[in-house]
Amino acid sequence: MMCAWLGLATGAWAQASDDAATDPVTQLAQADKDLKAIRASLEDAETRDTLKTLSDRALEVQREADAAQTALQPRLEQLEFRISQLGAVADGEVEARELAQQRKTLNQERADIAGAIARAKLLSVDAKQLSTDIEKMRASQLSEELVRKVSSPLSPSLWRQFASDVPTDLQRLVILYRQGESALREAVRKHGWSTPLTGAALALLMFFPLRLWLRALGRRLAASERAPEGRLRRSGLAVWLMAVGTLLPGFAGVVLIGSLEAIGAIPPRLETTAFNFQVATFVAAFMAAVSAAVLMPKRPSWRLLTLDDDLAWRLRKYAWCAAALTWMSIMLVALNKAARTGQVTTVAVDGLMALTYMALIVAILVSLARMHRRQAEEAQAKLEAQGDQPAKPKANTRRSGWIVLARVAGNLVVTAAVIASLLGYLNLAMFVGQQLIWGAVVLMATSVLLKFVNDLAIWLLSPEGRIGQTVVLTTGLSAARMEQGGVLLSALLRIGVVMMAVVLLTGAFGNTNALLGGLDTLSKGITIGTTTLRPRDVLNAVLAFVVVWAVMQAFQRWLSDTYLPKTELDAGARNSISTVTRYLGIIAAVLWGLTALGIGFEKLALVVSALSVGIGFGLQAITQNFVSGLILLAERPVKIGDWVKLGDQEGDIRRINVRSTEIQVGDRSTLIVPNSELITKTVRNMTMGSVQGRIQIQFSVPLDTDVVTLRQIMLDTFAQHVAVLDEPAPSVFIDSINNGQIAINSFAYTSGPRAVYGVRSDLYFTLLQQFAAAGIALSSPTDIHLVRDPAPPREPDPPQ
């Protein structure tokens, strides 16, 4: 029992310590102490690496302060809710003692939490400002280092001093080596060789057989029928080669160093060197992998750039040299710091590395120039071999834009860097050479990734692809909408790739933490009024809108295609129900998305009330048509399929939207009528009460016409036409007798109003033939013209 009690007590103490560690107030106090420690350490910081560490710690303090503020905010809201539940004390009323004590306690807790939140906000601002100041200090130190002048590599005194310092620096390196060797022997004596040998074996396995096998596997998959069709094969293979060539060598270095650290075989002075070994391995592997993915020297058909085979092989060798040179430069700098070699040795080594970088870049530029010259000669030879046409003095060859830009920029930068190194600005020369090569590698990797994400997005949302067809069948989207989605997805992915490239390119200038701090601030959201829009909430809102909209689209499609056709409703009623369901689905998706965004219905009511003024003035016509459309869908005075007459236009109603109605008139054109016109004006619905069409034929005959024969001829003509209905029966009437003429009026009925025009024309042709055969004449209208006689000419006056 005592042991159990002690175990429970130990667990309780551990739980209490964990709660104390995770308490926001305690966390805030610790963050305040850390910020003060950073300020104190800032005075002794001399190197940019130390400043980088302090900047990272300042950003971590900012994150802790923001996390404490986020954790305390719900507590403050809960306390304010509890205080509001107590209500206000009326004037002259004495509150009960228990309630007064509870109110006092809650107010004190609220004041404490509010004060802690205020301290967290202030601490976050101070930490962010301190990180910004440190980044400025780093940038200032970088500028000072770049413009620092040392002895020129052409100076004989530099090399004499270097020769005299070499024995001392070699002795320091030997001491460093002996420290590492003794630490390794001591670790092996305690723990044995199993861990380091296992790590070395795994590193070799990852670097050689596994890396080569994965590269071959990617090539086989890209060339197989299982690979996607189109450009994604090439860009996907390039990205696969980049990933395999970067990660496996890098992780091999991590495994090797980790196996040595596991047994304590790395002395403290070599810990930074071991870390730089891992970084150098990743960087060099990345440079070699990018060149392999872009150049493809053994597979020209898979090459992403328009290069010939000879240049591809040359650039591949230069890329290996650049990777090896970068690895050596990182390790030499780390060893110089660890061994504490002399300044002269450091200057000499930096000078040699800078000149080596310049020689490598010059070799690359010369190879590019030779390729351009060779292409121009080949194009000129083709023109000369064409025959009779005289050859032009010089053929115009199409050159790749990035190659031309690289040549121009490289020539200028290399010339400036060589001059700077000869004048003694070795730091500037080495920095320029490293950044020129690193920038070229990053730009090549970025171009590959941009092509890959574009091909991937288009393939994923292609209407012809398997995934695209599944999305089309699930959501009912059109092919055009799917292609638009692919373009938008490609744009978003490209923005992400460009941002990553910016981070990689600006990392050497000392403002990476500022950029990451800005992104961290952006991830907290943008406050608009009392609402904070966070990227996570925006993503959730978009996801909620898409999910609800897709579900409502599927429901509407099931309703229109499966359920409603089984009912006794006509086509117009089914269309009204389907249209209303569609707009209800859109409203539901929008409301759900706004709720996921954190905008409640009470805020929506405020927004709607604020927009009501603008709707009343500027959107009055649109609102009127919208409400009229809802009335048409609900009351259905006209429906799809009705034959209506509106003014001098008549036709079939093809579609009823919320804003307007589409009417197809006789010439097959579409008449777009605002819904308010169908509600506020007189509309003649020819098919609302009955689907039959009525034919009316009117004419006049002389008074001596045999009307009995005429009536029989008309009834027989009506009966003989197949489109004239027997029920209701055709009828012939004498409408009037006036001015010696008999007015005849007759009616016949067809199956629909759309057939009236054609059937009436047929009846006219037949009746005119029958009347002519029977000798029945139709009356012509009397045209009376009153003509006044002209006045007689006036006789001339007699001469005087």
Short mmCIF file of C-alpha atoms in Angstrom, two decimals, residues 16-435:
data_model
loop_
_atom_site.label_atom_id
_atom_site.label_comp_id
_atom_site.label_asym_id
_atom_site.label_seq_id
_atom_site.Cartn_x
_atom_site.Cartn_y
_atom_site.Cartn_z
CA ALA A 16 1.59 19.05 -11.36
CA SER A 17 5.00 19.84 -12.82
CA ASP A 18 3.70 19.27 -16.35
CA ASP A 19 0.69 21.51 -15.66
CA ALA A 20 2.99 24.18 -14.31
CA ALA A 21 5.19 23.92 -17.36
CA THR A 22 2.25 24.19 -19.73
CA ASP A 23 0.44 26.93 -17.78
CA PRO A 24 0.27 30.00 -20.04
CA VAL A 25 1.16 32.41 -17.22
CA THR A 26 4.22 30.35 -16.29
CA GLN A 27 5.12 30.01 -19.96
CA LEU A 28 4.82 33.77 -20.36
CA ALA A 29 7.10 34.40 -17.37
CA GLN A 30 9.72 32.03 -18.78
CA ALA A 31 9.50 33.70 -22.18
CA ASP A 32 10.11 37.07 -20.52
CA LYS A 33 13.24 35.68 -18.84
CA ASP A 34 14.45 34.25 -22.13
CA LEU A 35 14.01 37.60 -23.86
CA LYS A 36 16.04 39.34 -21.18
CA ALA A 37 18.75 36.67 -21.55
CA ILE A 38 18.84 37.25 -25.29
CA ARG A 39 19.28 40.98 -24.78
CA ALA A 40 22.12 40.30 -22.35
CA SER A 41 23.81 37.87 -24.74
CA LEU A 42 23.53 40.30 -27.61
CA GLU A 43 26.32 42.45 -26.23
CA ASP A 44 28.84 39.59 -26.48
CA ALA A 45 27.75 38.35 -29.92
CA GLU A 46 30.55 38.76 -32.43
CA THR A 47 29.82 36.41 -35.33
CA ARG A 48 26.87 36.15 -37.66
CA ASP A 49 26.27 32.57 -36.56
CA THR A 50 25.83 33.72 -32.96
CA LEU A 51 23.46 36.44 -34.09
CA LYS A 52 21.55 33.84 -36.12
CA THR A 53 21.09 31.76 -32.98
CA LEU A 54 19.91 34.76 -30.98
CA SER A 55 17.47 35.72 -33.73
CA ASP A 56 16.03 32.22 -33.72
CA ARG A 57 15.61 32.38 -29.95
CA ALA A 58 13.86 35.75 -30.23
CA LEU A 59 11.42 34.30 -32.78
CA GLU A 60 10.82 31.36 -30.46
CA VAL A 61 10.00 33.78 -27.63
CA GLN A 62 7.54 35.53 -29.96
CA ARG A 63 5.85 32.20 -30.73
CA GLU A 64 5.63 31.35 -27.02
CA ALA A 65 4.09 34.73 -26.25
CA ASP A 66 1.56 34.32 -29.04
CA ALA A 67 0.76 30.81 -27.86
CA ALA A 68 0.21 32.08 -24.30
CA GLN A 69 -2.07 34.83 -25.61
CA THR A 70 -4.05 32.30 -27.64
CA ALA A 71 -4.41 30.03 -24.61
CA LEU A 72 -5.48 32.87 -22.28
CA GLN A 73 -8.06 34.41 -24.60
CA PRO A 74 -10.71 31.65 -24.06
CA ARG A 75 -10.27 32.00 -20.30
CA LEU A 76 -10.94 35.73 -20.53
CA GLU A 77 -14.05 35.15 -22.65
CA GLN A 78 -15.30 32.53 -20.20
CA LEU A 79 -14.81 34.85 -17.24
CA GLU A 80 -16.61 37.68 -19.04
CA PHE A 81 -19.50 35.34 -19.78
CA ARG A 82 -19.73 34.27 -16.13
CA ILE A 83 -19.66 37.87 -14.97
CA SER A 84 -22.38 38.77 -17.47
CA GLN A 85 -24.52 35.97 -16.07
CA LEU A 86 -24.41 37.59 -12.63
CA GLY A 87 -26.00 40.71 -14.09
CA ALA A 88 -25.57 44.32 -13.07
CA VAL A 89 -26.38 45.56 -9.56
CA ALA A 90 -29.21 48.08 -9.58
CA ASP A 91 -28.73 51.46 -7.90
CA GLY A 92 -29.70 51.37 -4.25
CA GLU A 93 -29.83 47.57 -4.17
CA VAL A 94 -27.60 45.57 -1.82
CA GLU A 95 -26.22 42.42 -3.35
CA ALA A 96 -26.01 39.20 -1.36
CA ARG A 97 -22.69 38.51 0.31
CA GLU A 98 -22.01 35.31 -1.61
CA LEU A 99 -22.76 36.95 -4.96
CA ALA A 100 -20.66 40.00 -4.08
CA GLN A 101 -17.72 37.77 -3.11
CA GLN A 102 -18.09 35.71 -6.28
CA ARG A 103 -18.29 38.88 -8.39
CA LYS A 104 -15.16 40.23 -6.75
CA THR A 105 -13.26 37.00 -7.34
CA LEU A 106 -14.31 36.82 -10.97
CA ASN A 107 -13.38 40.46 -11.57
CA GLN A 108 -9.97 39.89 -10.03
CA GLU A 109 -9.39 36.82 -12.18
CA ARG A 110 -10.50 38.73 -15.25
CA ALA A 111 -8.11 41.57 -14.44
CA ASP A 112 -5.24 39.11 -13.97
CA ILE A 113 -5.96 37.32 -17.25
CA ALA A 114 -6.39 40.63 -19.11
CA GLY A 115 -3.07 41.83 -17.71
CA ALA A 116 -1.36 38.59 -18.75
CA ILE A 117 -2.76 38.95 -22.27
CA ALA A 118 -1.51 42.53 -22.44
CA ARG A 119 1.95 41.39 -21.29
CA ALA A 120 1.91 38.62 -23.91
CA LYS A 121 1.09 41.11 -26.67
CA LEU A 122 3.84 43.47 -25.52
CA LEU A 123 6.31 40.60 -25.21
CA SER A 124 5.46 39.39 -28.72
CA VAL A 125 6.03 42.85 -30.16
CA ASP A 126 9.33 43.24 -28.27
CA ALA A 127 10.57 39.83 -29.40
CA LYS A 128 9.67 40.56 -33.01
CA GLN A 129 11.39 43.93 -32.87
CA LEU A 130 14.46 42.37 -31.27
CA SER A 131 14.62 39.72 -34.01
CA THR A 132 14.37 42.45 -36.64
CA ASP A 133 17.19 44.40 -34.98
CA ILE A 134 19.37 41.29 -34.84
CA GLU A 135 18.73 40.63 -38.54
CA LYS A 136 19.82 44.20 -39.28
CA MET A 137 22.99 43.60 -37.28
CA ARG A 138 23.62 40.41 -39.25
CA ALA A 139 23.14 42.24 -42.52
CA SER A 140 25.48 44.99 -41.33
CA GLN A 141 28.14 42.46 -40.35
CA LEU A 142 27.77 40.74 -43.73
CA SER A 143 28.30 44.06 -45.48
CA GLU A 144 31.38 44.74 -43.38
CA GLU A 145 32.79 41.32 -44.15
CA LEU A 146 32.20 41.71 -47.87
CA VAL A 147 33.96 45.07 -48.10
CA ARG A 148 36.82 44.04 -45.80
CA LYS A 149 40.13 44.29 -47.64
CA VAL A 150 43.01 41.92 -47.02
CA SER A 151 46.29 41.21 -48.76
CA SER A 152 46.00 40.53 -52.45
CA PRO A 153 46.73 36.98 -53.64
CA LEU A 154 49.33 38.53 -55.93
CA SER A 155 51.21 39.96 -52.97
CA PRO A 156 54.47 38.04 -52.27
CA SER A 157 54.37 39.05 -48.60
CA LEU A 158 51.08 37.19 -48.16
CA TRP A 159 52.57 33.92 -49.37
CA ARG A 160 55.76 34.43 -47.35
CA GLN A 161 53.66 34.94 -44.23
CA PHE A 162 51.54 31.94 -45.22
CA ALA A 163 54.63 29.76 -45.59
CA SER A 164 55.88 30.82 -42.16
CA ASP A 165 52.47 30.13 -40.53
CA VAL A 166 51.91 26.76 -42.18
CA PRO A 167 53.79 24.69 -39.54
CA THR A 168 51.83 26.28 -36.70
CA ASP A 169 48.49 25.81 -38.42
CA LEU A 170 49.35 22.21 -39.31
CA GLN A 171 50.17 21.58 -35.67
CA ARG A 172 46.75 22.95 -34.70
CA LEU A 173 45.07 20.67 -37.22
CA VAL A 174 47.05 17.72 -35.86
CA ILE A 175 45.88 18.57 -32.34
CA LEU A 176 42.29 18.71 -33.57
CA TYR A 177 42.74 15.38 -35.34
CA ARG A 178 44.19 13.79 -32.18
CA GLN A 179 41.21 15.03 -30.16
CA GLY A 180 38.84 13.40 -32.62
CA GLU A 181 40.89 10.20 -32.71
CA SER A 182 41.10 9.92 -28.91
CA ALA A 183 37.37 10.57 -28.58
CA LEU A 184 36.66 7.84 -31.14
CA ARG A 185 38.96 5.34 -29.41
CA GLU A 186 37.43 6.07 -26.02
CA ALA A 187 33.90 5.69 -27.39
CA VAL A 188 34.78 2.45 -29.16
CA ARG A 189 36.41 1.10 -25.98
CA LYS A 190 33.18 1.73 -24.06
CA HIS A 191 30.54 0.87 -26.66
CA GLY A 192 32.34 -1.20 -29.30
CA TRP A 193 32.43 -0.92 -33.08
CA SER A 194 28.91 -2.18 -33.74
CA THR A 195 27.16 1.21 -33.80
CA PRO A 196 29.65 3.13 -36.00
CA LEU A 197 30.11 0.20 -38.36
CA THR A 198 26.35 -0.21 -38.68
CA GLY A 199 26.01 3.49 -39.38
CA ALA A 200 28.78 3.39 -41.98
CA ALA A 201 27.21 0.34 -43.66
CA LEU A 202 23.80 2.01 -43.78
CA ALA A 203 25.36 5.19 -45.15
CA LEU A 204 27.14 3.28 -47.90
CA LEU A 205 23.98 1.32 -48.67
CA MET A 206 21.97 4.53 -49.00
CA PHE A 207 24.62 6.33 -51.01
CA PHE A 208 25.39 3.70 -53.63
CA PRO A 209 23.07 0.72 -54.23
CA LEU A 210 19.83 2.17 -52.88
CA ARG A 211 20.31 5.51 -54.63
CA LEU A 212 21.21 3.91 -57.94
CA TRP A 213 18.35 1.41 -57.69
CA LEU A 214 15.79 4.14 -56.98
CA ARG A 215 17.09 6.18 -59.91
CA ALA A 216 16.74 3.19 -62.23
CA LEU A 217 13.30 2.44 -60.81
CA GLY A 218 12.14 5.97 -61.58
CA ARG A 219 13.40 5.72 -65.16
CA ARG A 220 11.63 2.38 -65.71
CA LEU A 221 8.40 3.71 -64.26
CA ALA A 222 8.56 6.86 -66.40
CA ALA A 223 9.06 4.77 -69.55
CA SER A 224 6.32 2.24 -68.69
CA GLU A 225 2.64 2.36 -69.60
CA ARG A 226 1.71 2.99 -65.96
CA ALA A 227 3.19 6.47 -66.09
CA PRO A 228 0.81 9.35 -66.86
CA GLU A 229 0.54 10.51 -70.43
CA GLY A 230 1.96 13.84 -71.54
CA ARG A 231 4.70 16.04 -70.17
CA LEU A 232 4.31 14.78 -66.61
CA ARG A 233 6.53 11.81 -67.47
CA ARG A 234 9.58 13.98 -68.06
CA SER A 235 9.02 16.55 -65.31
CA GLY A 236 8.04 13.84 -62.83
CA LEU A 237 11.19 11.87 -63.58
CA ALA A 238 13.29 15.02 -63.15
CA VAL A 239 11.76 15.74 -59.74
CA TRP A 240 12.21 12.10 -58.73
CA LEU A 241 15.90 12.23 -59.64
CA MET A 242 16.28 15.49 -57.71
CA ALA A 243 14.64 14.04 -54.60
CA VAL A 244 16.57 10.74 -54.68
CA GLY A 245 19.89 12.40 -55.48
CA THR A 246 19.48 14.94 -52.67
CA LEU A 247 17.88 13.00 -49.83
CA LEU A 248 19.76 9.70 -49.91
CA PRO A 249 23.31 11.16 -49.82
CA GLY A 250 22.21 13.73 -47.27
CA PHE A 251 20.60 11.18 -45.00
CA ALA A 252 23.62 8.96 -45.45
CA GLY A 253 25.71 11.73 -43.92
CA VAL A 254 23.15 12.18 -41.13
CA VAL A 255 23.20 8.45 -40.35
CA LEU A 256 27.00 8.38 -40.28
CA ILE A 257 27.28 11.38 -37.95
CA GLY A 258 24.37 10.11 -35.84
CA SER A 259 26.08 6.75 -35.30
CA LEU A 260 29.19 8.56 -34.05
CA GLU A 261 27.19 10.88 -31.81
CA ALA A 262 25.32 7.91 -30.35
CA ILE A 263 28.50 6.57 -28.78
CA GLY A 264 29.99 9.98 -27.98
CA ALA A 265 32.78 9.75 -30.56
CA ILE A 266 32.64 13.44 -31.54
CA PRO A 267 34.48 15.85 -29.22
CA PRO A 268 32.92 19.25 -28.42
CA ARG A 269 35.31 21.12 -30.72
CA LEU A 270 34.21 19.01 -33.68
CA GLU A 271 30.45 19.16 -33.08
CA THR A 272 30.05 22.22 -35.29
CA THR A 273 32.25 20.58 -37.92
CA ALA A 274 30.06 17.45 -37.82
CA PHE A 275 26.96 19.56 -38.29
CA ASN A 276 28.57 21.41 -41.20
CA PHE A 277 29.48 18.02 -42.69
CA GLN A 278 25.80 17.13 -42.82
CA VAL A 279 24.87 20.52 -44.29
CA ALA A 280 27.64 20.33 -46.88
CA THR A 281 26.56 16.83 -47.88
CA PHE A 282 22.97 17.94 -48.43
CA VAL A 283 24.01 21.04 -50.40
CA ALA A 284 26.51 19.20 -52.61
CA ALA A 285 24.04 16.37 -53.22
CA PHE A 286 21.36 18.88 -54.15
CA MET A 287 23.62 20.58 -56.68
CA ALA A 288 24.61 17.26 -58.29
CA ALA A 289 21.01 16.01 -58.31
CA VAL A 290 19.69 19.17 -59.97
CA SER A 291 22.29 18.91 -62.71
CA ALA A 292 21.42 15.26 -63.28
CA ALA A 293 17.70 16.02 -63.46
CA VAL A 294 18.08 18.97 -65.83
CA LEU A 295 20.88 17.85 -68.13
CA MET A 296 20.09 14.12 -68.61
CA PRO A 297 23.38 13.48 -70.50
CA LYS A 298 22.60 9.82 -71.26
CA ARG A 299 18.95 10.38 -72.28
CA PRO A 300 18.61 13.36 -74.65
CA SER A 301 14.91 12.68 -75.32
CA TRP A 302 14.11 13.20 -71.64
CA ARG A 303 16.16 16.41 -71.36
CA LEU A 304 14.19 19.46 -70.23
CA LEU A 305 16.58 22.00 -71.80
CA THR A 306 17.48 22.44 -75.45
CA LEU A 307 21.14 21.45 -75.19
CA ASP A 308 23.28 19.21 -77.36
CA ASP A 309 24.89 16.09 -75.94
CA ASP A 310 28.42 17.46 -75.82
CA LEU A 311 27.43 20.52 -73.81
CA ALA A 312 25.25 18.42 -71.53
CA TRP A 313 28.22 16.19 -70.68
CA ARG A 314 30.47 19.20 -70.11
CA LEU A 315 27.96 20.95 -67.86
CA ARG A 316 27.44 17.71 -65.96
CA LYS A 317 31.18 17.52 -65.20
CA TYR A 318 31.21 21.17 -64.16
CA ALA A 319 28.24 20.53 -61.88
CA TRP A 320 30.12 17.73 -60.14
CA CYS A 321 33.10 20.04 -59.76
CA ALA A 322 30.88 22.78 -58.33
CA ALA A 323 29.32 20.35 -55.86
CA ALA A 324 32.71 19.08 -54.74
CA LEU A 325 34.08 22.63 -54.48
CA THR A 326 31.08 23.74 -52.40
CA TRP A 327 31.49 20.73 -50.10
CA MET A 328 35.19 21.48 -49.66
CA SER A 329 34.65 25.19 -49.02
CA ILE A 330 32.07 24.52 -46.28
CA MET A 331 34.30 21.92 -44.62
CA LEU A 332 37.44 24.07 -44.85
CA VAL A 333 35.70 27.00 -43.19
CA ALA A 334 34.41 24.69 -40.44
CA LEU A 335 37.86 23.13 -39.90
CA ASN A 336 39.53 26.55 -39.78
CA LYS A 337 37.13 27.65 -37.06
CA ALA A 338 37.47 24.42 -35.13
CA ALA A 339 41.30 24.35 -35.36
CA ARG A 340 41.57 28.13 -34.78
CA THR A 341 44.03 28.58 -37.61
CA GLY A 342 45.75 31.88 -38.24
CA GLN A 343 44.27 34.75 -40.18
CA VAL A 344 46.85 34.52 -42.93
CA THR A 345 46.00 30.88 -43.57
CA THR A 346 42.33 31.71 -43.68
CA VAL A 347 42.97 34.51 -46.17
CA ALA A 348 45.12 32.28 -48.36
CA VAL A 349 42.58 29.46 -48.36
CA ASP A 350 39.77 31.89 -49.13
CA GLY A 351 41.77 33.35 -51.98
CA LEU A 352 42.42 29.94 -53.50
CA MET A 353 38.75 28.98 -53.20
CA ALA A 354 37.62 32.27 -54.73
CA LEU A 355 39.98 31.87 -57.69
CA THR A 356 38.83 28.27 -58.12
CA TYR A 357 35.21 29.40 -58.19
CA MET A 358 36.06 32.01 -60.79
CA ALA A 359 37.93 29.47 -62.93
CA LEU A 360 34.97 27.10 -62.81
CA ILE A 361 32.51 29.80 -63.81
CA VAL A 362 34.78 30.93 -66.65
CA ALA A 363 34.95 27.33 -67.91
CA ILE A 364 31.16 27.10 -67.91
CA LEU A 365 30.85 30.39 -69.80
CA VAL A 366 33.41 29.28 -72.37
CA SER A 367 31.48 26.04 -72.93
CA LEU A 368 28.26 27.99 -73.48
CA ALA A 369 30.02 30.29 -75.94
CA ARG A 370 31.40 27.32 -77.88
CA MET A 371 27.94 25.78 -78.07
CA HIS A 372 26.50 28.98 -79.51
CA ARG A 373 29.34 29.22 -82.03
CA ARG A 374 28.86 25.61 -83.06
CA GLN A 375 25.11 26.08 -83.46
CA ALA A 376 25.67 29.15 -85.62
CA GLU A 377 28.15 27.26 -87.84
CA GLU A 378 25.76 24.33 -88.24
CA ALA A 379 22.90 26.65 -89.19
CA GLN A 380 25.14 28.44 -91.69
CA ALA A 381 26.18 25.13 -93.25
CA LYS A 382 22.56 24.10 -93.66
CA LEU A 383 21.76 27.35 -95.43
CA GLU A 384 24.70 26.92 -97.79
CA ALA A 385 23.70 23.31 -98.53
CA GLN A 386 20.17 24.26 -99.58
CA GLY A 387 21.22 24.79 -103.19
CA ASP A 388 20.77 27.64 -105.58
CA GLN A 389 19.89 30.32 -103.10
CA PRO A 390 22.90 32.39 -102.07
CA ALA A 391 23.94 31.96 -98.48
CA LYS A 392 23.42 34.78 -96.11
CA PRO A 393 26.42 36.29 -94.42
CA LYS A 394 25.37 34.91 -91.06
CA ALA A 395 22.58 32.61 -90.04
CA ASN A 396 20.18 33.67 -87.38
CA THR A 397 20.09 30.91 -84.78
CA ARG A 398 17.53 30.65 -82.05
CA ARG A 399 19.17 30.88 -78.68
CA SER A 400 17.74 29.93 -75.34
CA GLY A 401 16.92 33.02 -73.33
CA TRP A 402 18.22 31.71 -70.03
CA ILE A 403 21.55 30.76 -71.59
CA VAL A 404 22.04 34.22 -73.09
CA LEU A 405 21.12 35.84 -69.79
CA ALA A 406 23.45 33.52 -67.90
CA ARG A 407 26.33 34.35 -70.24
CA VAL A 408 25.90 38.11 -69.95
CA ALA A 409 25.41 38.09 -66.18
CA GLY A 410 28.22 35.59 -65.70
CA ASN A 411 30.73 37.60 -67.72
CA LEU A 412 29.97 40.78 -65.82
CA VAL A 413 29.98 39.17 -62.39
CA VAL A 414 33.12 37.10 -63.02
CA THR A 415 35.02 40.12 -64.27
CA ALA A 416 34.04 42.13 -61.19
CA ALA A 417 34.83 39.22 -58.85
CA VAL A 418 38.27 38.59 -60.36
CA ILE A 419 39.14 42.27 -60.04
CA ALA A 420 37.88 42.28 -56.43
CA SER A 421 39.93 39.20 -55.53
CA LEU A 422 43.08 40.65 -57.06
CA LEU A 423 42.55 43.87 -55.13
CA GLY A 424 42.21 41.95 -51.86
CA TYR A 425 38.44 41.76 -51.43
CA LEU A 426 38.49 37.99 -51.07
CA ASN A 427 35.31 37.71 -49.04
CA LEU A 428 33.40 39.56 -51.70
CA ALA A 429 34.89 37.44 -54.48
CA MET A 430 34.14 34.16 -52.72
CA PHE A 431 30.64 35.29 -51.81
CA VAL A 432 29.91 36.34 -55.39
CA GLY A 433 31.23 33.07 -56.80
CA GLN A 434 29.30 30.92 -54.35
CA GLN A 435 26.08 32.85 -54.81
#
